[in-house]
Amino acid sequence: MKILKYISLLLLLSFVSFSVFIATQKGMFNIQKSKVIPISKNNLYSYVNDYQNWGDFMMIGDKIKIHYSKNNVGKGAKCTWESNQENGTIQTLSTKENNSIYQKMNIDGTEYELTWTLKDTLGGTKITIKSKGEMSFSYKIYTALHGGASKIIGNIFENSLAKLHKQLVYEINTYKIKVNGLVQKKGTPYLKQSFTSKISSIVKNTHIVFPKMIAFCKANAIELNGKPFIIYHTYDEKNGLAQISLCIPIKEAIITSDGSDILADELEPFLAIKTSLYGDYSHTKEAVKKSISYINRNVIPPDSRFKHLEVFTINKSDSNQPSKWKTEIYFPVKHKNSNSKTTPKVEESVNAKSENNVLGI
C-alpha cells in the first residue's frame, strides 16, 4: 500500500511539475512558410480568397463538415468546419486584390492571425503564409508533446501549400477550347445589373452580384430559367475594361420598379458563333481570341447588338474542380449573304436544377 501511495504521489508531483512547466512556456508563436507555384497571381489570389476551395488544401481531418457564411469570398467572408482532428473558424478581415489577404482563425481555442502575400517571381507566384497568435493551455500541452508549435503549424502550412500547388497546377492548366461554329441562340427574359468593370475583376463581381440577384428572385417569387450569363457590351482588352451586364434568366418577363438597381430585359434569339471552354474561367481570353480568329478567317459579318455573351453552363455550384467547368461563349453574327444555305444548329436553353445551382462561378 505504501508503494502505491508513493507512486500516486510521484505521479501527482510529475503532473504538477509538467503543468507548471507548460504554464511558464511562451504561448506566442510566429511562423512563416513560402512556396513558388507556377500560376498567375490573379488565379492564385482568387482561389485562396474563396473559402469554398479551402476544403481541398487547408483543412485537415476526415469527414469534414464545412459551413459557409452567405458571402464566402473577400472581406467579411467566414466559414467554420468540424473534423475528427479539429474544429475551426476563420474570417477574412481585409484584402488587397491580387496581393494579400488578412484573416483571423480559431482552431480548438487557439487564435491565429493569418496573412497571405503574393509576389510575381521567376516561374510563377511566390505565396507566403505568415501566422502569429497565442496558444491555449491545451494546445501548449499538445505542442510540447509533439515537437513544438513551429514544427506542428509549420508542417500544416507546408502540406497545405503542397496541396495548393498540386490542385491548382492540374486544375487550372487542364482545359480545352472548341469552336462549335454557327448556332441559333434561343432568347429568354432576364434580370440584369449593368456596369463597367476591370476584366480581371469580373469573376469577383459575379460573386457579389449574382447572390443578390438570386435573393431578389427568391424574395419576389420569380422563377429562374437557366444558368447565369454575362453580356459584354464592350470588351477593351488593351485597357483591361469591359461594359457588362450580369444576367439571371427567368421564366416570365417582369417589370421592375423605378430606381431599382436590378432591371428586367429580354434577350432576343440571335445567330452566333459558339465556342465552348472546358476548364477554369481564366482561359476565357484565349477562348475569346479563338472565336474572333474563327469569325475573321471565315469572313463572317458581326452583329453589333453586343460584343459577346458568356453562359456559365457548368460552374462551381456543380463541381469544385475547375477542370470540369464549362463556359459557352456566343458572338452575335449575321449570315454572309441572304442566299446562304448554312442551317445553324438551334441552341436549347440550359435549365437550372435548383435555385442554388446558379450561384457558383
XYZ file of N, CA, C and O in Angstrom, residues 150-295:
584
model
N 6.226 25.469 -33.817
C 6.843 25.741 -35.113
C 6.819 24.508 -36.005
O 6.553 24.603 -37.210
N 7.062 23.362 -35.413
C 7.066 22.126 -36.194
C 5.649 21.754 -36.630
O 5.407 21.453 -37.807
N 4.706 21.788 -35.684
C 3.340 21.341 -35.978
C 2.663 22.276 -36.977
O 2.169 21.847 -38.027
N 2.640 23.579 -36.664
C 1.968 24.528 -37.542
C 2.729 24.668 -38.856
O 2.136 24.756 -39.935
N 4.063 24.651 -38.744
C 4.879 24.728 -39.960
C 4.601 23.570 -40.901
O 4.500 23.761 -42.122
N 4.446 22.373 -40.377
C 4.142 21.200 -41.207
C 2.762 21.325 -41.867
O 2.579 20.944 -43.022
N 1.797 21.855 -41.102
C 0.453 22.054 -41.656
C 0.513 23.019 -42.840
O -0.068 22.777 -43.898
N 1.256 24.112 -42.678
C 1.371 25.103 -43.743
C 2.094 24.523 -44.964
O 1.701 24.759 -46.109
N 3.178 23.776 -44.721
C 3.919 23.176 -45.831
C 3.051 22.184 -46.601
O 3.056 22.164 -47.840
N 2.301 21.368 -45.867
C 1.406 20.401 -46.520
C 0.291 21.115 -47.287
O -0.096 20.691 -48.381
N -0.228 22.208 -46.711
C -1.299 22.961 -47.372
C -0.795 23.604 -48.659
O -1.485 23.588 -49.684
N 0.414 24.160 -48.622
C 0.985 24.771 -49.823
C 1.266 23.719 -50.896
O 1.094 23.976 -52.090
N 1.698 22.538 -50.460
C 1.938 21.453 -51.418
C 0.628 21.014 -52.077
O 0.575 20.780 -53.297
N -0.446 20.912 -51.283
C -1.758 20.557 -51.842
C -2.261 21.647 -52.783
O -2.836 21.367 -53.829
N -2.045 22.903 -52.384
C -2.466 24.034 -53.202
C -1.754 23.997 -54.552
O -2.368 24.202 -55.610
N -0.463 23.713 -54.525
C 0.333 23.605 -55.748
C -0.212 22.503 -56.652
O -0.472 22.720 -57.843
N -0.426 21.327 -56.088
C -0.905 20.183 -56.865
C -2.291 20.458 -57.446
O -2.550 20.184 -58.625
N -3.173 20.998 -56.615
C -4.549 21.252 -57.034
C -4.605 22.267 -58.175
O -5.256 22.055 -59.196
N -3.903 23.379 -57.996
C -4.012 24.461 -58.963
C -3.288 24.166 -60.269
O -3.803 24.482 -61.346
N -2.096 23.582 -60.182
C -1.351 23.307 -61.405
C -2.151 22.386 -62.315
O -2.231 22.596 -63.527
N -2.774 21.370 -61.745
C -3.580 20.467 -62.565
C -4.898 21.117 -62.970
O -5.254 21.153 -64.150
N -5.631 21.633 -61.983
C -6.981 22.117 -62.245
C -6.996 23.356 -63.146
O -7.846 23.484 -64.020
N -6.074 24.275 -62.927
C -6.067 25.495 -63.727
C -5.542 25.227 -65.135
O -6.027 25.790 -66.122
N -4.556 24.355 -65.249
C -3.916 24.141 -66.546
C -4.571 23.054 -67.389
O -4.156 22.814 -68.527
N -5.573 22.374 -66.844
C -6.283 21.362 -67.618
C -7.531 21.998 -68.221
O -8.509 22.257 -67.528
N -7.475 22.260 -69.521
C -8.600 22.915 -70.175
C -8.615 22.585 -71.669
O -7.636 22.097 -72.232
N -9.736 22.854 -72.305
C -9.896 22.630 -73.740
C -10.819 23.704 -74.298
O -11.799 24.090 -73.649
N -10.507 24.181 -75.495
C -11.336 25.180 -76.165
C -11.788 24.612 -77.505
O -10.969 24.126 -78.286
N -13.083 24.657 -77.756
C -13.631 24.147 -79.013
C -14.549 25.191 -79.639
O -15.518 25.628 -79.022
N -14.230 25.593 -80.868
C -15.117 26.480 -81.609
C -16.183 25.612 -82.270
O -15.898 24.845 -83.184
N -17.420 25.712 -81.788
C -18.504 24.845 -82.273
C -19.076 25.297 -83.612
O -19.644 24.503 -84.353
N -18.952 26.593 -83.913
C -19.463 27.093 -85.176
C -20.787 27.828 -85.047
O -21.150 28.324 -83.977
N -21.529 27.846 -86.136
C -22.745 28.652 -86.229
C -23.924 27.990 -85.513
O -24.218 26.814 -85.738
N -24.597 28.756 -84.649
C -25.780 28.263 -83.937
C -26.831 29.360 -83.882
O -26.535 30.541 -84.084
N -28.058 28.957 -83.604
C -29.140 29.920 -83.342
C -29.402 29.887 -81.845
O -29.895 28.902 -81.313
N -29.019 30.960 -81.161
C -29.175 31.017 -79.703
C -30.590 31.433 -79.358
O -31.099 32.441 -79.865
N -31.222 30.636 -78.496
C -32.578 30.973 -78.064
C -32.579 32.187 -77.142
O -31.615 32.440 -76.429
N -33.689 32.903 -77.152
C -33.829 34.063 -76.296
C -34.451 33.704 -74.955
O -34.895 32.571 -74.732
N -34.479 34.679 -74.063
C -35.091 34.480 -72.745
C -35.288 35.834 -72.064
O -34.481 36.754 -72.261
N -36.326 36.002 -71.248
C -36.383 37.173 -70.374
C -35.323 37.010 -69.279
O -34.960 35.881 -68.927
N -34.821 38.122 -68.767
C -33.777 38.013 -67.741
C -33.746 39.265 -66.875
O -34.309 40.315 -67.231
N -33.084 39.140 -65.748
C -32.801 40.274 -64.873
C -31.328 40.600 -64.994
O -30.503 39.707 -65.227
N -30.971 41.877 -64.808
C -29.586 42.266 -65.016
C -29.153 43.383 -64.082
O -29.976 44.150 -63.562
N -27.848 43.456 -63.871
C -27.190 44.626 -63.311
C -26.066 44.984 -64.270
O -25.267 44.118 -64.633
N -26.001 46.248 -64.691
C -25.035 46.671 -65.701
C -24.062 47.687 -65.121
O -24.447 48.566 -64.346
N -22.780 47.566 -65.512
C -21.750 48.497 -65.054
C -20.465 48.253 -65.843
O -20.353 47.284 -66.601
N -19.483 49.138 -65.657
C -18.160 48.967 -66.252
C -17.251 48.308 -65.225
O -17.241 48.689 -64.058
N -16.483 47.317 -65.652
C -15.637 46.552 -64.738
C -14.268 46.315 -65.352
O -14.123 46.244 -66.582
N -13.257 46.211 -64.494
C -11.978 45.679 -64.953
C -12.216 44.238 -65.393
O -12.928 43.490 -64.718
N -11.629 43.854 -66.498
C -11.795 42.484 -66.961
C -11.293 41.496 -65.902
O -11.905 40.452 -65.681
N -10.215 41.861 -65.225
C -9.644 40.979 -64.199
C -10.538 40.847 -62.972
O -10.353 39.935 -62.164
N -11.522 41.753 -62.812
C -12.388 41.735 -61.626
C -13.772 41.171 -61.896
O -14.615 41.144 -60.990
N -14.016 40.724 -63.123
C -15.369 40.293 -63.473
C -15.814 39.095 -62.652
O -16.939 39.050 -62.138
N -14.942 38.091 -62.493
C -15.315 36.916 -61.700
C -15.626 37.324 -60.259
O -16.607 36.867 -59.667
N -14.805 38.195 -59.698
C -15.054 38.688 -58.336
C -16.419 39.370 -58.261
O -17.183 39.171 -57.307
N -16.746 40.177 -59.268
C -18.033 40.876 -59.269
C -19.214 39.911 -59.355
O -20.274 40.164 -58.773
N -19.032 38.784 -60.070
C -20.122 37.811 -60.145
C -20.436 37.232 -58.764
O -21.590 36.954 -58.456
N -19.398 37.059 -57.957
C -19.606 36.513 -56.598
C -20.398 37.480 -55.721
O -21.048 37.066 -54.766
N -20.315 38.757 -56.036
C -21.034 39.767 -55.250
C -22.452 39.970 -55.786
O -23.424 40.006 -55.028
N -22.565 40.088 -57.110
C -23.839 40.489 -57.717
C -24.822 39.329 -57.850
O -26.012 39.477 -57.527
N -24.384 38.185 -58.335
C -25.320 37.085 -58.575
C -26.080 36.650 -57.318
O -27.291 36.437 -57.378
N -25.418 36.496 -56.157
C -26.189 36.131 -54.958
C -27.278 37.152 -54.617
O -28.361 36.776 -54.169
N -27.002 38.439 -54.838
C -28.011 39.470 -54.571
C -29.202 39.313 -55.516
O -30.359 39.473 -55.110
N -28.916 39.010 -56.769
C -29.990 38.852 -57.744
C -30.816 37.603 -57.448
O -32.046 37.605 -57.594
N -30.153 36.535 -57.011
C -30.877 35.312 -56.636
C -31.780 35.581 -55.439
O -32.928 35.136 -55.392
N -31.253 36.320 -54.464
C -32.059 36.662 -53.284
C -33.267 37.503 -53.685
O -34.363 37.340 -53.138
N -33.074 38.417 -54.647
C -34.170 39.243 -55.153
C -35.249 38.359 -55.785
O -36.445 38.554 -55.550
N -34.821 37.373 -56.590
C -35.779 36.464 -57.234
C -36.555 35.659 -56.183
O -37.770 35.488 -56.280
N -35.831 35.184 -55.178
C -36.466 34.382 -54.138
C -37.480 35.203 -53.353
O -38.599 34.750 -53.069
N -37.092 36.444 -53.016
C -37.976 37.308 -52.224
C -39.236 37.701 -52.991
O -40.277 37.955 -52.393
N -39.131 37.719 -54.327
C -40.265 38.143 -55.145
C -40.910 36.995 -55.919
O -41.700 37.234 -56.842
N -40.581 35.765 -55.518
C -41.177 34.558 -56.128
C -41.026 34.545 -57.651
O -41.962 34.231 -58.388
N -39.831 34.914 -58.114
C -39.538 34.919 -59.550
C -38.858 33.599 -59.917
O -37.817 33.257 -59.355
N -39.428 32.863 -60.862
C -38.904 31.547 -61.225
C -37.724 31.684 -62.184
O -37.799 32.390 -63.193
N -36.653 30.975 -61.878
C -35.451 31.021 -62.707
C -35.591 30.105 -63.911
O -36.386 29.167 -63.918
N -34.750 30.378 -64.928
C -34.891 29.633 -66.178
C -33.540 29.288 -66.798
O -33.380 29.350 -68.004
N -32.573 28.921 -65.989
C -31.297 28.523 -66.558
C -30.109 29.059 -65.796
O -30.224 29.536 -64.665
N -28.963 28.982 -66.434
C -27.703 29.368 -65.819
C -27.440 30.861 -65.977
O -27.900 31.491 -66.939
N -26.663 31.447 -65.060
C -26.336 32.875 -65.181
C -25.468 33.125 -66.409
O -24.761 32.231 -66.876
N -25.519 34.348 -66.911
C -24.677 34.686 -68.052
C -24.261 36.143 -67.976
O -24.822 36.941 -67.223
N -23.240 36.460 -68.752
C -22.726 37.830 -68.837
C -22.868 38.310 -70.271
O -22.473 37.608 -71.205
N -23.410 39.511 -70.445
C -23.394 40.163 -71.750
C -22.274 41.201 -71.733
O -22.249 42.086 -70.873
N -21.341 41.067 -72.659
C -20.271 42.044 -72.819
C -20.707 43.039 -73.900
O -20.728 42.718 -75.083
N -21.036 44.246 -73.473
C -21.420 45.285 -74.424
C -20.168 45.842 -75.117
O -20.196 46.164 -76.303
N -19.081 45.959 -74.344
C -17.773 46.299 -74.903
C -16.728 45.409 -74.241
O -16.942 44.914 -73.123
N -15.598 45.215 -74.913
C -14.516 44.384 -74.368
C -13.189 44.995 -74.819
O -12.691 44.721 -75.900
N -12.645 45.877 -73.977
C -11.430 46.618 -74.295
C -10.234 45.954 -73.623
O -9.865 46.296 -72.506
N -9.634 44.993 -74.329
C -8.526 44.238 -73.736
C -7.299 45.122 -73.522
O -6.555 44.936 -72.555
N -7.088 46.100 -74.399
C -5.932 46.983 -74.283
C -5.934 47.722 -72.951
O -4.903 47.841 -72.281
N -7.085 48.243 -72.540
C -7.194 48.982 -71.271
C -7.720 48.116 -70.131
O -7.864 48.597 -69.001
N -8.039 46.863 -70.441
C -8.489 45.935 -69.398
C -9.854 46.258 -68.834
O -10.128 45.959 -67.664
N -10.742 46.855 -69.653
C -12.069 47.250 -69.171
C -13.164 46.663 -70.054
O -12.961 46.421 -71.249
N -14.315 46.443 -69.457
C -15.474 45.952 -70.211
C -16.751 46.541 -69.627
O -16.873 46.688 -68.406
N -17.680 46.896 -70.501
C -19.032 47.258 -70.067
C -19.861 45.980 -70.115
O -19.982 45.354 -71.172
N -20.409 45.592 -68.966
C -21.062 44.286 -68.875
C -22.435 44.385 -68.216
O -22.738 45.350 -67.515
N -23.226 43.362 -68.470
C -24.471 43.142 -67.719
C -24.400 41.734 -67.154
O -24.187 40.769 -67.898
N -24.533 41.615 -65.836
C -24.601 40.305 -65.188
C -26.071 39.908 -65.153
O -26.906 40.644 -64.628
N -26.389 38.741 -65.705
C -27.780 38.408 -66.003
C -28.209 37.067 -65.405
O -27.426 36.112 -65.371
N -29.465 37.019 -64.972
C -30.098 35.792 -64.494
C -31.333 35.541 -65.358
O -32.257 36.367 -65.385
N -31.395 34.421 -66.097
C -32.577 34.140 -66.927
C -33.781 33.768 -66.061
O -33.642 33.070 -65.051
N -34.959 34.248 -66.444
C -36.183 33.972 -65.680
C -37.259 33.429 -66.622
O -37.190 33.602 -67.834
N -38.245 32.773 -66.039
C -39.284 32.104 -66.829
C -40.170 33.087 -67.585
O -40.480 32.902 -68.758
N -40.603 34.139 -66.890
C -41.546 35.082 -67.491
C -41.044 36.506 -67.339
O -40.407 36.852 -66.332
N -41.305 37.323 -68.336
C -40.904 38.730 -68.300
C -41.620 39.462 -67.170
O -42.798 39.193 -66.883
N -40.912 40.367 -66.511
C -41.495 41.162 -65.431
C -41.108 42.629 -65.635
O -40.296 42.956 -66.499
N -41.682 43.490 -64.819
C -41.316 44.899 -64.808
C -40.787 45.225 -63.419
O -41.469 44.972 -62.416
N -39.580 45.753 -63.336
C -39.007 46.120 -62.040
C -39.362 47.569 -61.720
O -39.628 48.374 -62.615
N -39.336 47.898 -60.450
C -39.736 49.236 -60.008
C -38.691 50.283 -60.376
O -37.501 49.977 -60.535
N -39.142 51.532 -60.529
C -38.240 52.640 -60.827
C -37.200 52.782 -59.724
O -37.515 52.680 -58.531
N -35.965 53.043 -60.126
C -34.898 53.234 -59.146
C -34.215 51.961 -58.706
O -33.221 52.004 -57.976
N -34.712 50.808 -59.132
C -34.096 49.542 -58.740
C -32.778 49.357 -59.485
O -32.660 49.711 -60.663
N -31.761 48.799 -58.802
C -30.500 48.532 -59.482
C -30.553 47.200 -60.234
O -29.635 46.853 -60.972
N -31.646 46.447 -60.045
C -31.880 45.228 -60.816
C -32.963 45.526 -61.840
O -34.081 45.895 -61.493
N -32.618 45.391 -63.112
C -33.528 45.728 -64.190
C -33.947 44.483 -64.965
O -33.222 43.488 -65.007
N -35.121 44.554 -65.583
C -35.611 43.451 -66.405
C -35.363 43.760 -67.872
O -35.407 44.912 -68.304
N -35.076 42.693 -68.639
C -34.835 42.870 -70.059
C -35.173 41.569 -70.780
O -35.527 40.564 -70.144
N -35.080 41.586 -72.096
C -35.419 40.417 -72.907
C -34.282 40.161 -73.886
O -33.856 41.070 -74.619
N -33.763 38.954 -73.888
C -32.753 38.544 -74.848
C -33.460 37.932 -76.053
O -34.107 36.898 -75.946
N -33.357 38.614 -77.177
C -33.972 38.107 -78.400
C -33.106 36.981 -78.985
O -31.886 36.971 -78.817
N -33.722 35.999 -79.662
C -32.932 34.953 -80.318
C -31.945 35.594 -81.306
O -32.253 36.619 -81.917
N -30.762 35.006 -81.435
C -29.788 35.585 -82.353
C -28.875 34.507 -82.936
O -28.663 33.449 -82.349
N -28.361 34.810 -84.112
C -27.398 33.953 -84.781
C -26.024 34.204 -84.164
O -25.657 35.359 -83.910
N -25.255 33.130 -83.912
C -23.991 33.319 -83.198
C -22.956 32.282 -83.605
O -23.288 31.185 -84.057
N -21.704 32.660 -83.417
C -20.611 31.691 -83.433
C -20.388 31.282 -81.981
O -20.116 32.121 -81.123
N -20.521 29.992 -81.735
C -20.410 29.469 -80.378
C -19.045 28.831 -80.155
O -18.528 28.110 -81.018
N -18.465 29.113 -78.996
C -17.222 28.474 -78.557
C -17.425 27.929 -77.160
O -18.001 28.592 -76.300
N -16.947 26.700 -76.921
C -17.064 26.068 -75.605
C -15.700 26.013 -74.940
O -14.733 25.521 -75.525
N -15.633 26.546 -73.722
C -14.429 26.457 -72.904
C -14.662 25.423 -71.820
O -15.561 25.583 -70.993
N -13.868 24.370 -71.814
C -13.922 23.349 -70.776
C -12.741 23.579 -69.844
O -11.590 23.330 -70.206
N -13.007 24.094 -68.641
C -11.924 24.371 -67.713
C -12.112 25.692 -67.001
O -13.176 26.314 -67.058
N -11.061 26.124 -66.333
C -11.121 27.321 -65.498
C -11.429 28.573 -66.322
O -10.997 28.718 -67.469
N -12.165 29.484 -65.696
C -12.610 30.704 -66.362
C -11.448 31.603 -66.789
O -11.599 32.459 -67.657
N -10.262 31.393 -66.198
C -9.099 32.224 -66.536
C -8.674 32.071 -67.992
O -7.927 32.898 -68.511
N -9.143 31.026 -68.667
C -8.778 30.803 -70.068
C -9.780 31.447 -71.038
O -9.706 31.218 -72.244
N -10.695 32.244 -70.491
C -11.710 32.871 -71.331
C -11.096 33.778 -72.389
O -11.559 33.816 -73.529
N -10.054 34.547 -72.028
C -9.421 35.441 -73.002
C -8.956 34.656 -74.228
O -9.118 35.107 -75.365
N -8.353 33.494 -73.987
C -7.884 32.676 -75.105
C -9.066 32.191 -75.941
O -9.006 32.177 -77.181
N -10.153 31.802 -75.277
C -11.345 31.340 -75.993
C -11.949 32.468 -76.827
O -12.395 32.249 -77.957
N -11.952 33.677 -76.267
C -12.459 34.844 -76.997
C -11.609 35.100 -78.245
O -12.128 35.345 -79.339
N -10.295 35.035 -78.085
C -9.398 35.262 -79.223
C -9.609 34.222 -80.316
O -9.595 34.544 -81.512
N -9.813 32.961 -79.934
C -10.037 31.911 -80.921
C -11.362 32.121 -81.642
O -11.485 31.842 -82.839
N -12.355 32.610 -80.916
C -13.651 32.901 -81.529
C -13.514 34.003 -82.576
O -14.020 33.884 -83.700
N -12.831 35.082 -82.208
C -12.640 36.215 -83.124
C -11.826 35.777 -84.338
O -12.121 36.160 -85.481
N -10.802 34.961 -84.104
C -9.987 34.460 -85.207
C -10.827 33.638 -86.180
O -10.698 33.763 -87.411
N -11.720 32.814 -85.646
C -12.602 31.986 -86.480
C -13.531 32.865 -87.317
O -13.714 32.644 -88.518
N -14.087 33.889 -86.685
C -15.005 34.805 -87.379
C -14.275 35.547 -88.501
O -14.772 35.659 -89.625
